[in-house]
Amino acid sequence: MAVPARTCGASRPSPARTARSLPGRGPRPGPSAWRRAVGPPRPLSLLLPPLLLLPLLAAPGASAYSFPQQHTMQHWARRLEQEIDGVMRIFGGVQQLREIYKDNRNLFEVQENEPQKLVEKVAGDIESLLDRKVQALKRLADAAENFQKAHRWQDNIKEEDILYYDAKADAELDDPESEDVERGSKASTLRLDFVEDSNFKNKVNYSYTAVQIPTDIYKGSTIILNELNWTEALENVFIENRRQDPTLLWQVFGSATGVTRYYPATPWRAPKKIDLYDVRRRPWYIQGASSPKDMVIIVDVSGSVSGLTLKLMKTSVCEMLDTLSDDDYVNVASFNEKAQPVSCFTHLVQANVRNKKVFKEAVQGMVAKGTTGYKAGFEYAFDQLQNSNITRANCNKMIMMFTDGGEDRVQDVFEKYNWPNRTVRVFTFSVGQHNYDVTPLQWMACANKGYYFEIPSIGAIRINTQEYLDVLGRPMVLAGKEAKQVQWTNVYEDALGLGLVVTGTLPVFNLTQDGPGEKKNQLILGVMGIDVALNDIKRLTPNYTLGANGYVFAIDLNGYVLLHPNLKPQTTNFREPVTLDFLDAELEDENKEEIRRSMIDGNKGHKQIRTLVKSLDERYIDEVMRNYTWVPIRSTNYSLGLVLPPYSTFYLQANLSDQILQVKLPISKLKDFEFLLPSSFESEGHVFIAPREYCKDLNASDNNTEFLKNFIELMEKVTPDSKQCNNFLLHNLILDTGITQQLVERVWRDQDLNTYSLLAVFAATDGGITRVFPNKAAEDWTENPEPFNASFYRRSLDNHGYVFKPPHQDALLRPLELENDTVGILVSTAVELSLGGRTLRPAVVGVKLDLEAWAEKFKVLASNRTHQDQPQKQCGPSSHCEMDCEVNNEDLLCVLIDDGGFLVLSNQNHQWDQVGRFFSEVDANLMLALYNNSFYTRKESYDYQAACAPQPPGNLGSAPRGIFVPTIADFLNLAWWTSAAAWSLFQQLLYGIIYHSWFQADPAEAEGNPEVRESSCVMKQTQYYFGSVNASYNAIIDCGNCSRLFHAQRLTNTNLLFVVAEKPMCSQCEAGRLLQKETHSDGPEQCELVQRPRYRRGPHICFDYNATEDTSDCGRGASFPPSLGVLVSLQLLLLLGLPPRPQPQVHAHASRRL
């Protein structure tokens, strides 16, 4: 959309303006006669002839400069094109490098990438890798069920009877206020020694398992001690699994009681704040413990729900939302006399991170008023669940009602919507301390296959908002072997520091019976999981044979990427999976939507498409051809894809067999290896080698000089055919070392770079060599030593001709410090080979221009002088002359802008330090005109993986009122002391001693890595690229007295736009500024996105019903009658500043007795 320009008022012309105005020129033609540069773009056919735009006749006896004619500026453009082409032909050495490759044809072979075979092989390798983990999972799950079945429950078990390694013990010993230190319960805890293991990125002990128990669960409870007792036997199975498959990573049993036992043992990663980790809230556990869910949450906001109770409800809803995964669908509504959604979502939506965020924010706005109307709430919920015109899970259906109590049972609603089949489960939650009869709430849950829970205070929220999963697990347990199917999760961050992983999960069932002939137990014992690091899967994919712009990716049934080069989360939230959609990992278009749908459906396919891609530095957009090939990965929910540019169909493979046969020891004696030695750099140019894994024993380093040193030292010991080295990488590196050295010998060494104002020449190759000549130029070389990760390299392969890359400048940073031989502009181009009818691009060559010298040269080339030594042409007192970019640089602006809209060269000396900046920051008015005239097109997208600095809390001036605060009148009222409100307040204060920031704590910081300082956020990215205009023409920026003429023309065989414009007369002509800088954003409007959800498929299995299910265990009330004496004592302790320690509580239902 064009941004309208502001027309400035009349202003006095400057002397310079008067000097170049034609006498008798009169007023400028109006908007109807001029082509407007600010406003909606018009077809080029509407342009008036340039001669009508530019009056050139001067009055007799007057000297004046006129704006250059179009043919003059086209002449300047041709001179620029010829100069660039001439320099690149002489110094780039493209043709010479082609000849060098042909001369060395006996040293390499041309291999072909066959997409279908490649992708099928990789898919098969991944399937085999995961299948080994599946077998280990099944052994663990079977063993766990047998161990628990054989276990005898012990009512009198004590802590000292159980010996185990408590993963949090070391952290608690360091904390003098720890509850366990005070109770002296360390007698049952093992003290272990650990060794560093690079596979786990951690210190581990392979002889033991470790146990993690959530902070809000009492370790000494009978249930927990029995759990620890029978799960101890898993230790030997974990060890045997690792013996059979040494590549296994974390093996974990997550118990439904909250206990986590994992192998190998390692200390728990203690967070800065309180440890909120509970295995039952981890993405892998939730996915493995139940089938997908359609959930409607209804919240009572009648007038009786006030203060603390409403706050508890809001927190409870947020905690409930955290038990949902991307396979689930949800909506949240509030009700009193009427029901209404709390957010803009009018139907069930996917429970992804962004939708849950909308719900959580909306819930905070709920206000209590009116009277309770259960009927309105339940009717709304059932209507939501019966809506079949939307995408949903179509499995477990449930209603979760949060209320403070009521008398209505709404039996007529259940009869109408849910009976007799009872396909919708109803869970009721009594929130807060009150004296209402809870029987109606119990009846609702029991009559509809649900469960009744009580949440009297904040400490009961987490446990009671997740135990509904036990009920949903009943049909799975009763289904037996049919439900024993391994599921693979989304990508998420491992809590123990392994990085990004996927987890195979398998539910573990309780196989016991209450007695002879009794019904089978229907409890899920927990979930077994085995992690697979993404890096281990990536190692199965081809890397360097696909070229710099080829890659492998994989997606799941939600369309989320498992593998993708753009999967790079800057920070992760331990409570949420990493969910990057394929269409957000790339730039979305219709072709990619089709590919994504086909992959989700488990089909094979191949498609060549023209699409847009972002550059590696995310500053540019290129329109390219890509070949997509995809196949399903059998026995998983994943599908694998391969992306290849046409020029990567073939690749070079070094064949150094003749040299290898001549060299016995070591590889450093190979021909061409000497050109990798620093001693050769002064004559042959500096060599950077890509930091690849050439050999297993090669020490990595971020410093390329140190990495090269490590490489050379290792090559002194390694033979050419060593099994510890990757021969493909190693031989290609040595081949390219020799080939680039021959380029130095044939082209660069005998040329005088200063003659053409060049700071350096360079070549980079697929083999991992970047050679910069002369050696001293390497001091200022800032490009990535890995060519495949260098933006200039990848863009050169995708573009024909010469690609200019100015130094990157941020608008917020100070301008470039211009000093001789320090600031340069890269110009690069790909070397295309044609060998036996097979085309490939194995290298990129280029030059580095001296910015200041080429800015002067630019002025001469865009002037009336034929060469730099010719005197400047002066305009006589009675003659008429055209302006040029050199003589009239005070009145005429001449610039070269690249295809991303960044300034490359200018005839204005004061703009030289702005080279590399987005041109709108240099001349907003002119850049807007170029955009509105279709020279540039804009692409906007969102980065969902960004990291932002945490926002400071907005609580200045007063403390946050996160809890109910009693008034003076309350304290003076004896009735208040014995009331439920007082008791609830005391409970909250007591829990606050432990959970001091419950309502305000950042979950990521509380649960995650203590080093995390940033939080994930969404950033809006805007890139510009050349539009449809490929012609040369003049136009006007119509801004009243500030109107400006300009000429723009693309330079052939480059990514440059040549622009000549009048300098603005007055600053008021500034129009709206185009923005290119990445900005913080809330992302696209979620309320609109859910109306057109992206295609997805849920898991192919669903266990939500079993005719033999026993629904008699549906919850019971357990209120705690407060004592006046206890209340007064507690209050006195609080007033005296002596906070009491809470007594241990068992946060587990009696149904957990195994």
GROMACS .gro file of N, CA and C in nm, residues 921-1001:
model
  243
  921GLU      N    1   1.651   0.515   0.543
  921GLU     CA    2   1.715   0.588   0.652
  921GLU      C    3   1.805   0.699   0.600
  922VAL      N    4   1.836   0.693   0.470
  922VAL     CA    5   1.921   0.794   0.408
  922VAL      C    6   1.836   0.898   0.337
  923ASP      N    7   1.738   0.853   0.261
  923ASP     CA    8   1.647   0.943   0.188
  923ASP      C    9   1.510   0.876   0.183
  924ALA      N   10   1.430   0.901   0.285
  924ALA     CA   11   1.300   0.834   0.298
  924ALA      C   12   1.208   0.869   0.183
  925ASN      N   13   1.212   0.994   0.140
  925ASN     CA   14   1.124   1.041   0.033
  925ASN      C   15   1.150   0.967  -0.097
  926LEU      N   16   1.276   0.951  -0.132
  926LEU     CA   17   1.311   0.887  -0.258
  926LEU      C   18   1.286   0.737  -0.251
  927MET      N   19   1.317   0.675  -0.139
  927MET     CA   20   1.294   0.531  -0.127
  927MET      C   21   1.146   0.499  -0.138
  928LEU      N   22   1.063   0.582  -0.079
  928LEU     CA   23   0.919   0.559  -0.090
  928LEU      C   24   0.872   0.571  -0.234
  929ALA      N   25   0.931   0.665  -0.307
  929ALA     CA   26   0.896   0.680  -0.448
  929ALA      C   27   0.935   0.556  -0.529
  930LEU      N   28   1.052   0.502  -0.501
  930LEU     CA   29   1.096   0.381  -0.571
  930LEU      C   30   1.003   0.265  -0.541
  931TYR      N   31   0.960   0.255  -0.416
  931TYR     CA   32   0.868   0.147  -0.378
  931TYR      C   33   0.733   0.165  -0.445
  932ASN      N   34   0.681   0.286  -0.444
  932ASN     CA   35   0.549   0.311  -0.503
  932ASN      C   36   0.549   0.301  -0.654
  933ASN      N   37   0.666   0.310  -0.714
  933ASN     CA   38   0.676   0.292  -0.859
  933ASN      C   39   0.715   0.151  -0.898
  934SER      N   40   0.703   0.057  -0.802
  934SER     CA   41   0.723  -0.086  -0.827
  934SER      C   42   0.866  -0.124  -0.859
  935PHE      N   43   0.962  -0.036  -0.828
  935PHE     CA   44   1.101  -0.079  -0.839
  935PHE      C   45   1.132  -0.181  -0.730
  936TYR      N   46   1.062  -0.167  -0.617
  936TYR     CA   47   1.080  -0.261  -0.506
  936TYR      C   48   0.946  -0.319  -0.465
  937THR      N   49   0.951  -0.442  -0.420
  937THR     CA   50   0.835  -0.510  -0.362
  937THR      C   51   0.871  -0.545  -0.218
  938ARG      N   52   0.770  -0.547  -0.134
  938ARG     CA   53   0.793  -0.573   0.008
  938ARG      C   54   0.738  -0.709   0.047
  939LYS      N   55   0.813  -0.780   0.132
  939LYS     CA   56   0.767  -0.908   0.186
  939LYS      C   57   0.775  -0.901   0.338
  940GLU      N   58   0.662  -0.927   0.403
  940GLU     CA   59   0.656  -0.925   0.549
  940GLU      C   60   0.634  -1.066   0.601
  941SER      N   61   0.703  -1.100   0.707
  941SER     CA   62   0.690  -1.233   0.767
  941SER      C   63   0.718  -1.220   0.916
  942TYR      N   64   0.700  -1.330   0.987
  942TYR     CA   65   0.718  -1.329   1.132
  942TYR      C   66   0.821  -1.434   1.173
  943ASP      N   67   0.905  -1.393   1.265
  943ASP     CA   68   1.003  -1.484   1.323
  943ASP      C   69   0.950  -1.525   1.461
  944TYR      N   70   0.909  -1.652   1.471
  944TYR     CA   71   0.851  -1.700   1.597
  944TYR      C   72   0.957  -1.759   1.691
  945GLN      N   73   1.084  -1.748   1.654
  945GLN     CA   74   1.190  -1.808   1.734
  945GLN      C   75   1.280  -1.703   1.798
  946ALA      N   76   1.239  -1.579   1.795
  946ALA     CA   77   1.325  -1.472   1.844
  946ALA      C   78   1.334  -1.472   1.996
  947ALA      N   79   1.435  -1.404   2.046
  947ALA     CA   80   1.451  -1.387   2.190
  947ALA      C   81   1.454  -1.238   2.221
  948CYS      N   82   1.381  -1.198   2.322
  948CYS     CA   83   1.373  -1.057   2.359
  948CYS      C   84   1.413  -1.041   2.505
  949ALA      N   85   1.467  -0.926   2.536
  949ALA     CA   86   1.500  -0.896   2.675
  949ALA      C   87   1.372  -0.891   2.757
  950PRO      N   88   1.373  -0.942   2.878
  950PRO     CA   89   1.252  -0.941   2.960
  950PRO      C   90   1.208  -0.800   2.992
  951GLN      N   91   1.076  -0.780   2.991
  951GLN     CA   92   1.020  -0.650   3.022
  951GLN      C   93   1.026  -0.627   3.172
  952PRO      N   94   1.063  -0.507   3.216
  952PRO     CA   95   1.064  -0.481   3.361
  952PRO      C   96   0.923  -0.484   3.415
  953PRO      N   97   0.903  -0.534   3.537
  953PRO     CA   98   0.769  -0.541   3.594
  953PRO      C   99   0.709  -0.403   3.613
  954GLY      N  100   0.584  -0.391   3.576
  954GLY     CA  101   0.516  -0.263   3.587
  954GLY      C  102   0.447  -0.246   3.719
  955ASN      N  103   0.522  -0.255   3.828
  955ASN     CA  104   0.458  -0.245   3.958
  955ASN      C  105   0.515  -0.130   4.040
  956LEU      N  106   0.563  -0.028   3.972
  956LEU     CA  107   0.618   0.085   4.044
  956LEU      C  108   0.506   0.161   4.114
  957GLY      N  109   0.534   0.205   4.234
  957GLY     CA  110   0.437   0.288   4.305
  957GLY      C  111   0.353   0.212   4.403
  958SER      N  112   0.333   0.084   4.380
  958SER     CA  113   0.253   0.006   4.474
  958SER      C  114   0.283  -0.140   4.455
  959ALA      N  115   0.260  -0.215   4.558
  959ALA     CA  116   0.282  -0.360   4.548
  959ALA      C  117   0.172  -0.422   4.467
  960PRO      N  118   0.199  -0.531   4.396
  960PRO     CA  119   0.094  -0.596   4.318
  960PRO      C  120  -0.011  -0.656   4.408
  961ARG      N  121  -0.136  -0.634   4.372
  961ARG     CA  122  -0.245  -0.689   4.452
  961ARG      C  123  -0.284  -0.823   4.394
  962GLY      N  124  -0.191  -0.919   4.409
  962GLY     CA  125  -0.214  -1.053   4.355
  962GLY      C  126  -0.294  -1.139   4.449
  963ILE      N  127  -0.315  -1.096   4.574
  963ILE     CA  128  -0.389  -1.177   4.669
  963ILE      C  129  -0.497  -1.093   4.734
  964PHE      N  130  -0.589  -1.161   4.802
  964PHE     CA  131  -0.693  -1.092   4.876
  964PHE      C  132  -0.631  -1.021   4.996
  965VAL      N  133  -0.656  -0.891   5.012
  965VAL     CA  134  -0.600  -0.814   5.123
  965VAL      C  135  -0.713  -0.772   5.216
  966PRO      N  136  -0.715  -0.819   5.342
  966PRO     CA  137  -0.822  -0.784   5.434
  966PRO      C  138  -0.814  -0.638   5.477
  967THR      N  139  -0.928  -0.582   5.507
  967THR     CA  140  -0.934  -0.444   5.553
  967THR      C  141  -0.921  -0.439   5.705
  968ILE      N  142  -0.906  -0.316   5.759
  968ILE     CA  143  -0.900  -0.298   5.905
  968ILE      C  144  -1.027  -0.352   5.970
  969ALA      N  145  -1.141  -0.325   5.904
  969ALA     CA  146  -1.267  -0.374   5.960
  969ALA      C  147  -1.267  -0.525   5.971
  970ASP      N  148  -1.204  -0.593   5.873
  970ASP     CA  149  -1.196  -0.739   5.880
  970ASP      C  150  -1.118  -0.785   6.003
  971PHE      N  151  -1.006  -0.718   6.028
  971PHE     CA  152  -0.925  -0.758   6.143
  971PHE      C  153  -0.998  -0.737   6.276
  972LEU      N  154  -1.086  -0.636   6.281
  972LEU     CA  155  -1.158  -0.607   6.406
  972LEU      C  156  -1.281  -0.692   6.422
  973ASN      N  157  -1.314  -0.767   6.319
  973ASN     CA  158  -1.436  -0.848   6.322
  973ASN      C  159  -1.400  -0.993   6.357
  974LEU      N  160  -1.445  -1.040   6.475
  974LEU     CA  161  -1.413  -1.176   6.520
  974LEU      C  162  -1.467  -1.281   6.425
  975ALA      N  163  -1.584  -1.250   6.367
  975ALA     CA  164  -1.643  -1.347   6.274
  975ALA      C  165  -1.551  -1.372   6.155
  976TRP      N  166  -1.481  -1.266   6.117
  976TRP     CA  167  -1.391  -1.282   6.000
  976TRP      C  168  -1.280  -1.382   6.030
  977TRP      N  169  -1.229  -1.382   6.157
  977TRP     CA  170  -1.119  -1.470   6.195
  977TRP      C  171  -1.155  -1.617   6.177
  978THR      N  172  -1.280  -1.651   6.196
  978THR     CA  173  -1.320  -1.791   6.185
  978THR      C  174  -1.381  -1.822   6.049
  979SER      N  175  -1.379  -1.724   5.962
  979SER     CA  176  -1.444  -1.743   5.832
  979SER      C  177  -1.354  -1.818   5.736
  980ALA      N  178  -1.417  -1.866   5.633
  980ALA     CA  179  -1.340  -1.937   5.529
  980ALA      C  180  -1.241  -1.845   5.460
  981ALA      N  181  -1.277  -1.715   5.449
  981ALA     CA  182  -1.186  -1.621   5.383
  981ALA      C  183  -1.055  -1.610   5.459
  982ALA      N  184  -1.066  -1.603   5.594
  982ALA     CA  185  -0.943  -1.591   5.672
  982ALA      C  186  -0.857  -1.716   5.658
  983TRP      N  187  -0.923  -1.831   5.668
  983TRP     CA  188  -0.847  -1.956   5.654
  983TRP      C  189  -0.779  -1.966   5.518
  984SER      N  190  -0.851  -1.927   5.416
  984SER     CA  191  -0.793  -1.932   5.282
  984SER      C  192  -0.676  -1.837   5.270
  985LEU      N  193  -0.690  -1.719   5.334
  985LEU     CA  194  -0.579  -1.624   5.330
  985LEU      C  195  -0.456  -1.680   5.398
  986PHE      N  196  -0.477  -1.744   5.518
  986PHE     CA  197  -0.364  -1.801   5.590
  986PHE      C  198  -0.296  -1.908   5.506
  987GLN      N  199  -0.377  -1.990   5.439
  987GLN     CA  200  -0.318  -2.093   5.355
  987GLN      C  201  -0.233  -2.031   5.245
  988GLN      N  202  -0.287  -1.925   5.187
  988GLN     CA  203  -0.213  -1.862   5.078
  988GLN      C  204  -0.082  -1.803   5.128
  989LEU      N  205  -0.087  -1.739   5.244
  989LEU     CA  206   0.035  -1.681   5.298
  989LEU      C  207   0.138  -1.789   5.331
  990LEU      N  208   0.090  -1.901   5.384
  990LEU     CA  209   0.181  -2.010   5.416
  990LEU      C  210   0.247  -2.064   5.290
  991TYR      N  211   0.166  -2.087   5.187
  991TYR     CA  212   0.225  -2.134   5.061
  991TYR      C  213   0.316  -2.028   5.001
  992GLY      N  214   0.280  -1.903   5.028
  992GLY     CA  215   0.363  -1.795   4.976
  992GLY      C  216   0.503  -1.796   5.032
  993ILE      N  217   0.519  -1.853   5.155
  993ILE     CA  218   0.652  -1.863   5.212
  993ILE      C  219   0.740  -1.951   5.123
  994ILE      N  220   0.678  -2.055   5.069
  994ILE     CA  221   0.753  -2.145   4.979
  994ILE      C  222   0.747  -2.092   4.836
  995TYR      N  223   0.625  -2.071   4.787
  995TYR     CA  224   0.608  -2.025   4.649
  995TYR      C  225   0.593  -1.874   4.652
  996HIS      N  226   0.701  -1.804   4.680
  996HIS     CA  227   0.691  -1.661   4.707
  996HIS      C  228   0.648  -1.579   4.586
  997SER      N  229   0.659  -1.637   4.468
  997SER     CA  230   0.621  -1.561   4.349
  997SER      C  231   0.526  -1.641   4.262
  998TRP      N  232   0.435  -1.713   4.323
  998TRP     CA  233   0.352  -1.805   4.245
  998TRP      C  234   0.281  -1.735   4.130
  999PHE      N  235   0.212  -1.627   4.165
  999PHE     CA  236   0.132  -1.561   4.061
  999PHE      C  237   0.219  -1.482   3.964
 1000GLN      N  238   0.335  -1.436   4.012
 1000GLN     CA  239   0.415  -1.349   3.928
 1000GLN      C  240   0.533  -1.419   3.862
 1001ALA      N  241   0.567  -1.541   3.904
 1001ALA     CA  242   0.688  -1.607   3.855
 1001ALA      C  243   0.681  -1.634   3.707
   0.00000   0.00000   0.00000
